[in-house]
Every structure is written in structure tokens, then in C-alpha cells.
mmCIF file of C-alpha atoms and ligand atoms in Angstrom:
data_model
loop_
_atom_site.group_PDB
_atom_site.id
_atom_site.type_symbol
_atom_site.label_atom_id
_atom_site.label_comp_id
_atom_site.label_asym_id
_atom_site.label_seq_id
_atom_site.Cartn_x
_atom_site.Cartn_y
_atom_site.Cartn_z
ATOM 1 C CA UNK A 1 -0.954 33.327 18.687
ATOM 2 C CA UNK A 2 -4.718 34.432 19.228
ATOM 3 C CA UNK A 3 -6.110 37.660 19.541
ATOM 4 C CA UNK A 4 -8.832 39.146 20.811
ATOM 5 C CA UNK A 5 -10.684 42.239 18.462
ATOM 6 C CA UNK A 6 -13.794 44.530 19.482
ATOM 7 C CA UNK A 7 -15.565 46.388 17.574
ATOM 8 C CA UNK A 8 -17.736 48.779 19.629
ATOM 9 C CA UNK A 9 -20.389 50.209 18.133
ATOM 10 C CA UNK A 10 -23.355 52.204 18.924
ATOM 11 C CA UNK A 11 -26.026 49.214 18.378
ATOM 12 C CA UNK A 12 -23.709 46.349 18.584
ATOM 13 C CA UNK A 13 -20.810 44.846 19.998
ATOM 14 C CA UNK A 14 -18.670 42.549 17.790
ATOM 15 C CA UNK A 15 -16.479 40.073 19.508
ATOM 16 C CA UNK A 16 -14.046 38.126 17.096
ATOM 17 C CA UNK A 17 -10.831 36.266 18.031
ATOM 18 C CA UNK A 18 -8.281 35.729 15.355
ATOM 19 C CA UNK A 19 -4.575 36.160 14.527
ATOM 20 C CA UNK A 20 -1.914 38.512 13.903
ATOM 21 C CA UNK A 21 -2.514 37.806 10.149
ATOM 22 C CA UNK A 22 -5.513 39.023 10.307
ATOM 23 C CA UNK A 23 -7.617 35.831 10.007
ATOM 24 C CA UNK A 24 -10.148 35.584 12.071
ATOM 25 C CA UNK A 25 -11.421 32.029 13.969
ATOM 26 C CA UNK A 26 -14.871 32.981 15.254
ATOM 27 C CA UNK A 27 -16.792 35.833 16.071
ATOM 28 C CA UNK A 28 -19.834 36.781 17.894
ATOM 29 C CA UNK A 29 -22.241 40.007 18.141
ATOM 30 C CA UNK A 30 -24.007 41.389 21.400
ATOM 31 C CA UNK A 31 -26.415 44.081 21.339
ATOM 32 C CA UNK A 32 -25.159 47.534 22.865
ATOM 33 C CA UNK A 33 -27.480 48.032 26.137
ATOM 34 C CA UNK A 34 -25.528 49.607 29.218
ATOM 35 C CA UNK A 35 -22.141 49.213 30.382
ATOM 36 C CA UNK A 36 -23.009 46.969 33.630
ATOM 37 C CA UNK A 37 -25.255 44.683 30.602
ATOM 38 C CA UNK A 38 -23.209 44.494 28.065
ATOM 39 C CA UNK A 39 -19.228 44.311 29.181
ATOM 40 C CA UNK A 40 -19.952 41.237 31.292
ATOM 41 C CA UNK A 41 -21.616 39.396 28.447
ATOM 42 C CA UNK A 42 -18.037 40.437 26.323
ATOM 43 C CA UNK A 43 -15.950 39.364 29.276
ATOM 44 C CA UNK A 44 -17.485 36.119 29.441
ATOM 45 C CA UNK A 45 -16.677 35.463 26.052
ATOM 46 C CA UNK A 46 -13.081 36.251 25.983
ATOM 47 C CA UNK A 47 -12.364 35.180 28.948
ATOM 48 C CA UNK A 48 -12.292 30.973 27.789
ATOM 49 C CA UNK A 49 -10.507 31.605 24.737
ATOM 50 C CA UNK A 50 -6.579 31.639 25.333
ATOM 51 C CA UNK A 51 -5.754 35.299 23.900
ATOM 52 C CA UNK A 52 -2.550 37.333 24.441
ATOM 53 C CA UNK A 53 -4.308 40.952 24.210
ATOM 54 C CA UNK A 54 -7.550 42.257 22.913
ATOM 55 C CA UNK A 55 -7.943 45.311 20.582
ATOM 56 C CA UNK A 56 -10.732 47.534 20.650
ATOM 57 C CA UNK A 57 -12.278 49.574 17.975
ATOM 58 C CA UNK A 58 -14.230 52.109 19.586
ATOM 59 C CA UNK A 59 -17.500 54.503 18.999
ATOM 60 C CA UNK A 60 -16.301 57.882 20.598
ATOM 61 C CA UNK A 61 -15.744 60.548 21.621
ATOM 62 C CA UNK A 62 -12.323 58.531 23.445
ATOM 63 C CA UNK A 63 -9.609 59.312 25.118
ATOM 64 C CA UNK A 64 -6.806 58.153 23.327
ATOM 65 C CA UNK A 65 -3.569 60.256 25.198
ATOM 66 C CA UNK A 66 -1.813 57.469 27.772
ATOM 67 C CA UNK A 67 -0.558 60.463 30.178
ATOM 68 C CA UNK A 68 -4.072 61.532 30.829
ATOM 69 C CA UNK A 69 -6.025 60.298 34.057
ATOM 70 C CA UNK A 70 -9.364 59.187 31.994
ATOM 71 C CA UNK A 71 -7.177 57.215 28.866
ATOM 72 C CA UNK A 72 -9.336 54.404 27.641
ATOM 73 C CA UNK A 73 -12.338 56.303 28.653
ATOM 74 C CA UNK A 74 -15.302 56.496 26.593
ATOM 75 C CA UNK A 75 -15.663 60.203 26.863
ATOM 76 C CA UNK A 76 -18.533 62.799 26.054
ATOM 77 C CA UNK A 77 -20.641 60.717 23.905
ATOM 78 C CA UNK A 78 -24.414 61.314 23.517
ATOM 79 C CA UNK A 79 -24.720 57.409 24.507
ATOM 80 C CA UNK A 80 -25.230 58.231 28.241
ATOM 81 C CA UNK A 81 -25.135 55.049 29.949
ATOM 82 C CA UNK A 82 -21.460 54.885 28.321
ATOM 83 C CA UNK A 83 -20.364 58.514 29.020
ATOM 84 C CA UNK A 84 -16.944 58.121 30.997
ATOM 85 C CA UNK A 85 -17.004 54.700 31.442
ATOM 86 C CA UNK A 86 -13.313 53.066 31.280
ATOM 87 C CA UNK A 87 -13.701 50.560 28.600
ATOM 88 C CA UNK A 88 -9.893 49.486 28.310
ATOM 89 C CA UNK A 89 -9.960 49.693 32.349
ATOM 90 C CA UNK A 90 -12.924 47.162 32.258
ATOM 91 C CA UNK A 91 -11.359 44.544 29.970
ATOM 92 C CA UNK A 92 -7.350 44.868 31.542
ATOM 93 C CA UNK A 93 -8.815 44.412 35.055
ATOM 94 C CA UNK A 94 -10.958 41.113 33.771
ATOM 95 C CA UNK A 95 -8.651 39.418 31.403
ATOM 96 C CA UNK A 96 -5.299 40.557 32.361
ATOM 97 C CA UNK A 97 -3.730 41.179 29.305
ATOM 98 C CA UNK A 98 -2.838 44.126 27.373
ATOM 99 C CA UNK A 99 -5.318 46.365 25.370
ATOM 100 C CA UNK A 100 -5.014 48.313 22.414
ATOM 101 C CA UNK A 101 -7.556 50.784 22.053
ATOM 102 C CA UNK A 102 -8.545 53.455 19.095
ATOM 103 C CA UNK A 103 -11.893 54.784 17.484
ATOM 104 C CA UNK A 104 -13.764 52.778 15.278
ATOM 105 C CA UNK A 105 -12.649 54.589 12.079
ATOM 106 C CA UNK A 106 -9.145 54.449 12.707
ATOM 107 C CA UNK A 107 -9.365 50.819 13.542
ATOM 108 C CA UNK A 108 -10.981 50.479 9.862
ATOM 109 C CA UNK A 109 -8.269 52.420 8.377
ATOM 110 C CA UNK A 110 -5.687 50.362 10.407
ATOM 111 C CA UNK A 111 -7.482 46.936 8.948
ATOM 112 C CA UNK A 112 -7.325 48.342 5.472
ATOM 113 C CA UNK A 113 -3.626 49.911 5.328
ATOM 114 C CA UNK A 114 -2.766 46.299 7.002
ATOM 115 C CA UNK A 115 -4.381 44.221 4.972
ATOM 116 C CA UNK A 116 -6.359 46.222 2.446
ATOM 117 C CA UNK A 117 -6.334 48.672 0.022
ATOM 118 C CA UNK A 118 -4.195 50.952 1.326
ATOM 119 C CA UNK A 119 -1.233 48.153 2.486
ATOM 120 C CA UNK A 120 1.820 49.384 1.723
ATOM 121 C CA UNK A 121 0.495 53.419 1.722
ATOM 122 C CA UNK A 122 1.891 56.054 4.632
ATOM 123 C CA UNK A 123 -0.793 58.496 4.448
ATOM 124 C CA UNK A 124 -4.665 57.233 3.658
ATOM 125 C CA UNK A 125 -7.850 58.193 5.073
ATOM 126 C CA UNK A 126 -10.793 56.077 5.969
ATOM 127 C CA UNK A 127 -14.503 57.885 5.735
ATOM 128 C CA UNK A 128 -17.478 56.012 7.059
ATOM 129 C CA UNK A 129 -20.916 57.944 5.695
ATOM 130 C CA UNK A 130 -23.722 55.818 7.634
ATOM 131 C CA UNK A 131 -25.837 56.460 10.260
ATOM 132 C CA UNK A 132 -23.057 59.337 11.313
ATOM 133 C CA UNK A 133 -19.443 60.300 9.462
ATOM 134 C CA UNK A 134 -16.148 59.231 10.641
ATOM 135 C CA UNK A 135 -12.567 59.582 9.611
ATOM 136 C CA UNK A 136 -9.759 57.726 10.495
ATOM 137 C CA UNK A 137 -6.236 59.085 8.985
ATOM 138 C CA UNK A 138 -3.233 57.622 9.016
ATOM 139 C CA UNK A 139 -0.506 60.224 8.427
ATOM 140 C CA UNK A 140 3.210 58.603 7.964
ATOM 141 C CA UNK A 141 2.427 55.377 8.753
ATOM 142 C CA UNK A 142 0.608 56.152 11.963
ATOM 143 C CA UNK A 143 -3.160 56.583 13.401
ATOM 144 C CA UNK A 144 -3.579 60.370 13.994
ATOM 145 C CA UNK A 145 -4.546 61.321 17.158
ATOM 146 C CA UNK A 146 -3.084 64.945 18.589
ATOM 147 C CA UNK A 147 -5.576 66.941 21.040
ATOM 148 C CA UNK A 148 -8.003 64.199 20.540
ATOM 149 C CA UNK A 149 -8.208 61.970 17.450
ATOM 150 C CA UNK A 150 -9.692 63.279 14.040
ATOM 151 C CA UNK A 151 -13.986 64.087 13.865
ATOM 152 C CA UNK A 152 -13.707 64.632 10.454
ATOM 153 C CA UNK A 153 -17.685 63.588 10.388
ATOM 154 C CA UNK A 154 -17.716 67.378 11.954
ATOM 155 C CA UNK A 155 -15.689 69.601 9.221
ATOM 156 C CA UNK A 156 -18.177 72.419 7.987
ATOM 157 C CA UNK A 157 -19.003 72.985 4.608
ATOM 158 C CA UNK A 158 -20.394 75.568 2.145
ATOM 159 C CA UNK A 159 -23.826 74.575 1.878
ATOM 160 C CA UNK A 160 -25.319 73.782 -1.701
ATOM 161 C CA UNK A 161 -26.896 77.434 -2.330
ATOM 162 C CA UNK A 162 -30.594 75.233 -3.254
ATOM 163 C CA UNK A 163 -30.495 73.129 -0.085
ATOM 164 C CA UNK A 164 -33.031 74.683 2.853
ATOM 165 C CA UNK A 165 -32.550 71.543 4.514
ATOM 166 C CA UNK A 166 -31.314 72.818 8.438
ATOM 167 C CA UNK A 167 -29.055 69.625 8.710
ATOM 168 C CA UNK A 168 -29.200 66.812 11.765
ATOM 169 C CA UNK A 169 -26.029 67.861 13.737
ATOM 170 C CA UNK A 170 -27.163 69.406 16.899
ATOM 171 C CA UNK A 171 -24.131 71.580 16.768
ATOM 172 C CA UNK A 172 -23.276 72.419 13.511
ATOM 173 C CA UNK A 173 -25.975 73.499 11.100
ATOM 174 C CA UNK A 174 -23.325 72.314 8.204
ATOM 175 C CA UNK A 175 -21.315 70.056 9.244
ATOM 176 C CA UNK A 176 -20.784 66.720 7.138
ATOM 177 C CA UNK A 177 -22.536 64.249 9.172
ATOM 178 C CA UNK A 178 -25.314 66.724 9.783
ATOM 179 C CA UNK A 179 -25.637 67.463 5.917
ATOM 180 C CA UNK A 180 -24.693 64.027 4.430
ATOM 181 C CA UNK A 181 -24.789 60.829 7.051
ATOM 182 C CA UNK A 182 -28.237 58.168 6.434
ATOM 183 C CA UNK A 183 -30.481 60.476 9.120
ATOM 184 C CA UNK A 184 -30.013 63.578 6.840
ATOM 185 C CA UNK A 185 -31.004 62.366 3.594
ATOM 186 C CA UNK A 186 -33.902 60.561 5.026
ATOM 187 C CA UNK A 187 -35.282 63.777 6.972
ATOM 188 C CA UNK A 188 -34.283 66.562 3.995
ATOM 189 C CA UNK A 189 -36.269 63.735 1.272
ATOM 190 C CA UNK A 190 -38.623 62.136 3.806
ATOM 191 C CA UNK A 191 -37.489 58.667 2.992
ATOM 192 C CA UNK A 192 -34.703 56.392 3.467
ATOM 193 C CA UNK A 193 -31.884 56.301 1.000
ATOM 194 C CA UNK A 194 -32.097 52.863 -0.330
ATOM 195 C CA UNK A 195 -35.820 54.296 -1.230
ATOM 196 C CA UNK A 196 -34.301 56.908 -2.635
ATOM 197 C CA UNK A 197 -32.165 55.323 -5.745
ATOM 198 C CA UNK A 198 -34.145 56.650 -8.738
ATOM 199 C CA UNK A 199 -33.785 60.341 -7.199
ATOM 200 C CA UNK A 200 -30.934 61.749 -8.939
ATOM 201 C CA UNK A 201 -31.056 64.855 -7.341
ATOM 202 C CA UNK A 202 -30.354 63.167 -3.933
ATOM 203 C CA UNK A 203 -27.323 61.316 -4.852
ATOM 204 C CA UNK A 204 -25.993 64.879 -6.669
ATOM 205 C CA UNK A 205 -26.594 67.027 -3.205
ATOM 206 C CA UNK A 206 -24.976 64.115 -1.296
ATOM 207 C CA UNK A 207 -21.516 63.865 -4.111
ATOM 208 C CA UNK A 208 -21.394 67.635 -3.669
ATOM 209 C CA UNK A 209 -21.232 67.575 -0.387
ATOM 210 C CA UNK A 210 -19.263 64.173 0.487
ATOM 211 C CA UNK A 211 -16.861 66.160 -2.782
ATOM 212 C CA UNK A 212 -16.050 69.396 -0.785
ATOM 213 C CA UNK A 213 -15.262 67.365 2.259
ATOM 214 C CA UNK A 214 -12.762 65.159 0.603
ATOM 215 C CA UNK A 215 -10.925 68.363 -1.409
ATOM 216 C CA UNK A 216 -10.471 69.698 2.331
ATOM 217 C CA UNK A 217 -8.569 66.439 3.072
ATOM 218 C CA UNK A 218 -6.876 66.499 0.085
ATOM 219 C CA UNK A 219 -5.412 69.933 0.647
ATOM 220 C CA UNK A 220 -4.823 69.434 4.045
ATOM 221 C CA UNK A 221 -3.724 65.739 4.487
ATOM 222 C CA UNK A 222 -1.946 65.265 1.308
ATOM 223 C CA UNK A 223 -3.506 61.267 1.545
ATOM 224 C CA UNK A 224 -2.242 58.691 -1.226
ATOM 225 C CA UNK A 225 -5.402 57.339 -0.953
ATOM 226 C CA UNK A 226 -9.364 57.787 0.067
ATOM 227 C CA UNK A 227 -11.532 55.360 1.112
ATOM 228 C CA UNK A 228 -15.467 55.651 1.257
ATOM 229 C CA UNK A 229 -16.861 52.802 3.547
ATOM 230 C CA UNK A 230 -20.618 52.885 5.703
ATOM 231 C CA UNK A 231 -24.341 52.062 4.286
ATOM 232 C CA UNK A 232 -24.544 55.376 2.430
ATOM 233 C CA UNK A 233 -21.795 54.329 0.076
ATOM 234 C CA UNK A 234 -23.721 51.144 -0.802
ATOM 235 C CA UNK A 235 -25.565 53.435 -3.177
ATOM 236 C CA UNK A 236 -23.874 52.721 -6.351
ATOM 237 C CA UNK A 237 -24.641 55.929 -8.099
ATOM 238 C CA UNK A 238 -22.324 57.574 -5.514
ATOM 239 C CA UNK A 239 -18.770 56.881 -6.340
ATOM 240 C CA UNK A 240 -18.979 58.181 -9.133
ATOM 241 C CA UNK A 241 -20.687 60.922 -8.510
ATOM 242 C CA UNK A 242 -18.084 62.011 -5.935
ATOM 243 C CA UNK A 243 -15.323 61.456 -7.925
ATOM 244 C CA UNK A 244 -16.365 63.688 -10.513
ATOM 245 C CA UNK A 245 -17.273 66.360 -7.657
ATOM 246 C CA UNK A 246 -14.025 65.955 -6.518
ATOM 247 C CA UNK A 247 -12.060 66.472 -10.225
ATOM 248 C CA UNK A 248 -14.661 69.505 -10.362
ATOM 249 C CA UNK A 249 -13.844 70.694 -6.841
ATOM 250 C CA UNK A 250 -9.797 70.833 -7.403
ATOM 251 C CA UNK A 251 -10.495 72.625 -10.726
ATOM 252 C CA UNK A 252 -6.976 71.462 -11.998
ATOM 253 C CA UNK A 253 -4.975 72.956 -8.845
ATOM 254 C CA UNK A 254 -2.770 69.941 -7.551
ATOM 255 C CA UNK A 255 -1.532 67.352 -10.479
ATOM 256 C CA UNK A 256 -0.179 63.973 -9.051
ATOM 257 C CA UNK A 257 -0.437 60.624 -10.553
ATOM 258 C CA UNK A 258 -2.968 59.316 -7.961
ATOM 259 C CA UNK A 259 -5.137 62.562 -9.250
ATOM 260 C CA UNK A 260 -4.998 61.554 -12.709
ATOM 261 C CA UNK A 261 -6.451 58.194 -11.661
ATOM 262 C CA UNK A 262 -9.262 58.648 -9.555
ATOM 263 C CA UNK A 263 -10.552 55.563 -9.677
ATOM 264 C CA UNK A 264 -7.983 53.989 -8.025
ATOM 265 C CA UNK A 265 -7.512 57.323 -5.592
ATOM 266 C CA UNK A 266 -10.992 56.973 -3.758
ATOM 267 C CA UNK A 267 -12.739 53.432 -3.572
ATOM 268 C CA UNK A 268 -14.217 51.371 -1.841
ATOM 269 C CA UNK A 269 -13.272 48.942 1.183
ATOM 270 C CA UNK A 270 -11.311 45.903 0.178
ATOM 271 C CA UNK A 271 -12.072 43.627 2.825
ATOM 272 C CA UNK A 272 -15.950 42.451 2.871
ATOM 273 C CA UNK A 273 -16.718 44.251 6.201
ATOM 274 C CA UNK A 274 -14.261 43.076 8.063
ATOM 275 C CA UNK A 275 -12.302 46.022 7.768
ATOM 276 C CA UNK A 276 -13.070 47.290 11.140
ATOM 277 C CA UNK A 277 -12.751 43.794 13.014
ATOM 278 C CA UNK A 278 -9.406 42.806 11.347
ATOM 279 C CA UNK A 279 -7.962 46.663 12.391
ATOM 280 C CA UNK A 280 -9.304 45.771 15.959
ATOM 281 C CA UNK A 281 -7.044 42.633 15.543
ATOM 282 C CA UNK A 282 -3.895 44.913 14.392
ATOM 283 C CA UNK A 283 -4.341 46.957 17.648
ATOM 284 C CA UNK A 284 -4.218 44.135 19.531
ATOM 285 C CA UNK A 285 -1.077 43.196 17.980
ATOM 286 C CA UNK A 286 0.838 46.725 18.142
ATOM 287 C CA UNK A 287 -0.529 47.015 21.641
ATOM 288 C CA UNK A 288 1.205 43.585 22.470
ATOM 289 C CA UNK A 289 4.562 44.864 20.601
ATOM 290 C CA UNK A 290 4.862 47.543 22.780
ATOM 291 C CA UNK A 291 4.786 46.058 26.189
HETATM 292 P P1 LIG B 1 -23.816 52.367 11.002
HETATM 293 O O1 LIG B 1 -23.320 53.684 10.543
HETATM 294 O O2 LIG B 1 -24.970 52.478 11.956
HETATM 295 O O3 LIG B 1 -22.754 51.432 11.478
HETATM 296 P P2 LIG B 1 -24.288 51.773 8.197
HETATM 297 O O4 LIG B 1 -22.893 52.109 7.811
HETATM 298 O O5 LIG B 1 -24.915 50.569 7.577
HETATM 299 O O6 LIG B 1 -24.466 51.605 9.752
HETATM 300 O O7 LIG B 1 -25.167 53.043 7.832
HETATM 301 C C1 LIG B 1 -26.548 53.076 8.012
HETATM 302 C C2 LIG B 1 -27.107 54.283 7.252
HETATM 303 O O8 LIG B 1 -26.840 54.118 5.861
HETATM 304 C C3 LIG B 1 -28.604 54.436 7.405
HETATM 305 O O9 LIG B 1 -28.905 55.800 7.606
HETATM 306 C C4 LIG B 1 -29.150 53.932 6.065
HETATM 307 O O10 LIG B 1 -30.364 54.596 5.723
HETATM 308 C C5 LIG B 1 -28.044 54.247 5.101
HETATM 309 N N1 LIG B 1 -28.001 53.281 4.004
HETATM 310 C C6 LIG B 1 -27.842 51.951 4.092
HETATM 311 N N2 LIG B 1 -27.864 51.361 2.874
HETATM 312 C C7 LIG B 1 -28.056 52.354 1.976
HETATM 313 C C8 LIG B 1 -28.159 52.411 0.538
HETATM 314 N N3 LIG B 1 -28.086 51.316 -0.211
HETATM 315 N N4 LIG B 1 -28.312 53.620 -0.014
HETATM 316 C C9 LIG B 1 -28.367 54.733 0.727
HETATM 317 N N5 LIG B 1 -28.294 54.755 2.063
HETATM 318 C C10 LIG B 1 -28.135 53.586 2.694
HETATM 319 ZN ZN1 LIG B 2 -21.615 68.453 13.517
#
């Protein structure tokens, strides 16, 4: 059987076709302009290549709730050209086949728990710290969604009592992303962070912070395990760093056996960037179950 997987992202498109093992044949990537530039170019390429459904991996925010008149819109994002535009609409209408459709994140945390890391976990959480943060949970075996779906990137935090910095988020001043993602270490330090790996002071700031988000998800989500994906986390001196903020953070409350081991609680993605693609490919194949 072959598969179609997207993973839509701010700056680029990936197109990938594959199977429902996860293995994937070919893939291709188009730069993000508008809709009316963009889709066609995607539609073109699927459209030759035999698949049963397509599953897409979406930037957000998205509307994920199948009673509501706008589900598989592309919501209120600050890409404008994208704002409410039906992306699962676009792709049904074209190729005729069903589409499976979640937010980037989750479809990262649906590629790992599949095929990754996680496998074989109910509860995990996937946290992308790049250009901006993003959480994908999967709580008893399935993708959270609820109102909307999670924006864990948003959670607010105590700010480090030495840090003036007024954070990035244009609508928290201490929210995650706005403390933590790429654009905030690079405008609190005036560099970027891969200029910034002798500075032990940034990678400190940026555990303490990344450290108090994850205790929140520990309390609140109860996962089995945590994992830290996105270009910030290609700093080395950072795992560690937050997994010692995070053994600080608890302070001893909760003892489990994933606690005690906490390098094999929160670590790293398992499957070389493809992650995200290969969960695109898993929503494709649920999406198909269902009809
Ligand atoms: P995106 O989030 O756009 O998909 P990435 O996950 O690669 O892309 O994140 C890009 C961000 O990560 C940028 O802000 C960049 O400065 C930062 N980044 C990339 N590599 C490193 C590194 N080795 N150390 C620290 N920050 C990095
Ligand atoms: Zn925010």
C-alpha cells in the first residue's frame, strides 16, 4: 500500500510517499509561499503516485474537531496568506482520497510512539524548541486534542529572577517559546545559538527554563516519557543541563522508576528527522482505518 505524508511547515513543505511501516520511497521539499503557489505544486506531485490517503502534519493554529464547519482549516496563524485556508479541503477535493490531518508536533509524537522511542508507551510528550515551541501529547494511547489541540510552546513560567530579557512572544511576556525558542536566545545574547556554545550562562537560563516547563508536564500529564526534538536541542550542553533542572525542579516530590532514570525519561528523537514525516505517514494510515 502507498501513502502519502505532509509535513507543513512554516518555510517548507515536505512531500514524502511511503508505507504503513513507516518506510518511506521518495520525498520531495517545496518552499512555503501562498496557498494558491504552493498547494498546486503539492497536488501535482501526489497526484501521479498511486496513494490510498495522504496525512498531513500541520503548522497551526488548526482546527482539529470533525463537527465543526472550518475542520481542516488552518486557523488564526500569524502566516496570513494561510489564515483560514482549508488545507485537508484542498487535498480531498484534488486527490480524492481520505486525509488525516494533525499539528506538526503531534504528528512527531505520533512517528516516534509508532516507530520510535516512545513505541509501545500510552502517555509521552513530544517538545520541539526551534525557531518556536511545540508539544504534541499523547495521553492513553491517543493525540490530545480537546478545545483545540495542546500550545504547550505557550505555558507561562516564573521568570529567572536575573533575566531582564522582555521575551519574543507578542502575547505573553513569559511564555516558553517567547523565553526559550532560537529567536529569544539570539535577541536576549545578540547572537545565534550555535554562536553561542562556549556561553555557559546561556545554555543554564535556557535548562532552567526548558526545566520548569517540563515539571509542569510532569505534574500535570503524568508522561512515561519526554522527548526534546528542534535546532535548539542540537546544543549538546543542553540535555543535560535540563535533566538536572528537572531532578532540581521536582525536589524529590514524585518517585517512579522512569524518575530515577532520567536519562532514559527525556531524550532525544530516535528517528534521524524523520520523526515528523513518518507520523504524517501514521495519520494517513489511521485516517484510512477509519473510513
Ligand atoms: P524550525 O523550528 O524552523 O523547524 P529548527 O528546529 O532547526 O527549525 O530550529 C531553528 C532554531 O534553532 C533557530 O532559532 C536556530 O538558531 C536554533 N538552532 C539551530 N541549531 C542550533 C544549535 N546547534 N544550538 C543552538 N541553537 C540552534
Ligand atoms: Zn506566548
Amino acid at each position: 500500500m502507498r501513502l502519502g505524508a505532509l509535513e507543513a511547515g512554516g518555510t517548507k513543505m515536505v512531500c514524502a510517499i511511503g508505507n504503513a511501516n513507516g518506510e518511506i520511497y521518495e520525498r520531495i521539499s517545496i518552499p512555503t509561499e501562498t496557498p494558491e503557489i504552493t498547494v498546486p505544486k503539492m497536488i501535482e506531485y501526489f497526484k501521479e503516485k498511486d496513494i490510498q490517503a495522504l496525512g498531513i502534519g500541520c503548522f497551526g493554529p488548526i482546527d482539529l474537531n470533525r463537527k465543526s464547519e472550518t475542520y481542516g482549516y488552518i486557523t488564526t496563524t500569524p502566516k496570513l496568506a494561510w489564515k483560514n485556508y482549508n488545507i485537508v479541503g484542498a487535498f480531498a477535493d484534488a486527490l480524492d482520497i481520505p486525509v488525516g490531518f494533525d499539528t506538526d508536533v503531534n504528528g512527531s509524537a505520533l512517528g516516534e510512539a509508532t516507530w520510535g522511542i516512545t513505541k509501545g508507551l500510552d502517555n509521552s510528550i513530544y517538545i520541539t524548541i526551534g525557531t518556536g515551541v511545540g508539544m504534541g501529547i499523547i495521553s492513553n494511547g491517543k493525540l490530545l486534542h480537546g478545545m483545540l489541540h495542546p500550545e504547550g510552546g505557550h505555558v507561562l513560567l516564573t521568570r529567572h529572577p536575573k533575566d531582564t530579557y522582555g521575551g519574543k512572544c507578542p502575547y505573553h511576556s513569559n511564555c516558553l517559546e517567547g523565553l526559550a525558542a532560537g529567536p529569544a536566545i539570539e535577541a536576549r545574547w545578540g547572537k545565534k545559538g550555535i554562536e553561542l556554545a562556549d556561553k555557559k550562562e546561556v545554555w543554564e537560563l535556557e535548562a532552567y527554563y526548558i526545566g520548569q516547563a517540563l515539571v509542569d508536564c510532569i505534574m500535570l500529564l503524568s508522561p512515561q516519557r519526554i522527548v526534546l526534538g528542534g535546532g535548539v536541542m542540537h546544543q549538546e550542553h543542553m540535555m543535560p543541563l535540563v535533566r538536572e533542572e528537572v531532578k532540581k525542579q521536582l525536589n524529590g516530590y514524585l518517585v517512579t522508576k522512569e524518575l530515577e532514570d532520567l536519562d532514559s525519561y527525556i531524550v532525544l528523537p530516535s528517528l534521524n528527522d524523520n520523526q515528523g514525516i513518518m507520523g504524517a505517514l501514521k495519520l494517513a494510515v489511521d485516517e484510512l482505518a477509519m473510513q
